[in-house]
Amino acid sequence: MNPIFSMNTLSQNYFGKISKKINIGFYGLGPSSFPYVNYQLAELGKKNLALIFPPTSLLRLGRIANACKKTDSSLTIFGYSRGAISAINLCKMLTKQKKVDFLYLIDPIAYFTNRLRIPENVIQGFICYQRNGARTPFLFGRFGKGIADYVFCGQKTKNFMIEQAFKIEPSRVVMHEDMVEYCLFRAKITLLSLLNEE
């Protein structure tokens, strides 16, 4: 599904369908076309497995949150890299109105912050990170290192699984750009299995 759609079209085409479960995802900064890593997440939208957005503004997140509040469907939210920050922010906007059944974070990147706090309305989640940090050395922030301290789950820590990815192949160390493929197919909880659940 094209992230350029208006929210009215969004509501009609996605939130308007009868579904027990709604999946919303955010890819990372940069293009979503082939061969960029965001392409793999954008394809989930084309396969109608999720409604996919780029890392987005608080204004647009507010519109997405309003659409979420109007549905009784269960809600899964996921994000990669900077998109993981959008996923967390969307959960925060829903705190008083709606539970998030599952939050799936892929190697989150946040600038100038010590911890990412998981809102109390998130029931369970999965966080997968790699040891090397982002490829771009001149950016400041926490790039996939020390995620156990970096992501704070409050009282719900027991409902979160944390996995560190080391190798995508026997001889190749996982980098930030490998994490989408790793989480789609190889992680302890794969994103595809989560999105395909009824």
PDB file of C-alpha atoms in Angstrom, residues 5 12 26 62-63 67 87 90 109 139 150:
ATOM      1  CA  PHE A   5      -2.369   7.746   0.372  1.00  0.00           C
ATOM      2  CA  GLN A  12     -11.410   3.166   3.691  1.00  0.00           C
ATOM      3  CA  PHE A  26       7.654   1.787   9.460  1.00  0.00           C
ATOM      4  CA  GLY A  62      -1.518  11.471  14.968  1.00  0.00           C
ATOM      5  CA  ARG A  63      -3.694  10.687  11.960  1.00  0.00           C
ATOM      6  CA  ALA A  67      -7.583   5.665  12.664  1.00  0.00           C
ATOM      7  CA  ALA A  87       6.616   2.715  15.983  1.00  0.00           C
ATOM      8  CA  LEU A  90       2.685   5.662  17.683  1.00  0.00           C
ATOM      9  CA  ILE A 109      18.256   4.051  16.090  1.00  0.00           C
ATOM     10  CA  LEU A 139      25.818  10.206  13.217  1.00  0.00           C
ATOM     11  CA  TYR A 150      18.888   1.128  25.754  1.00  0.00           C
TER      12      TYR A 150
END
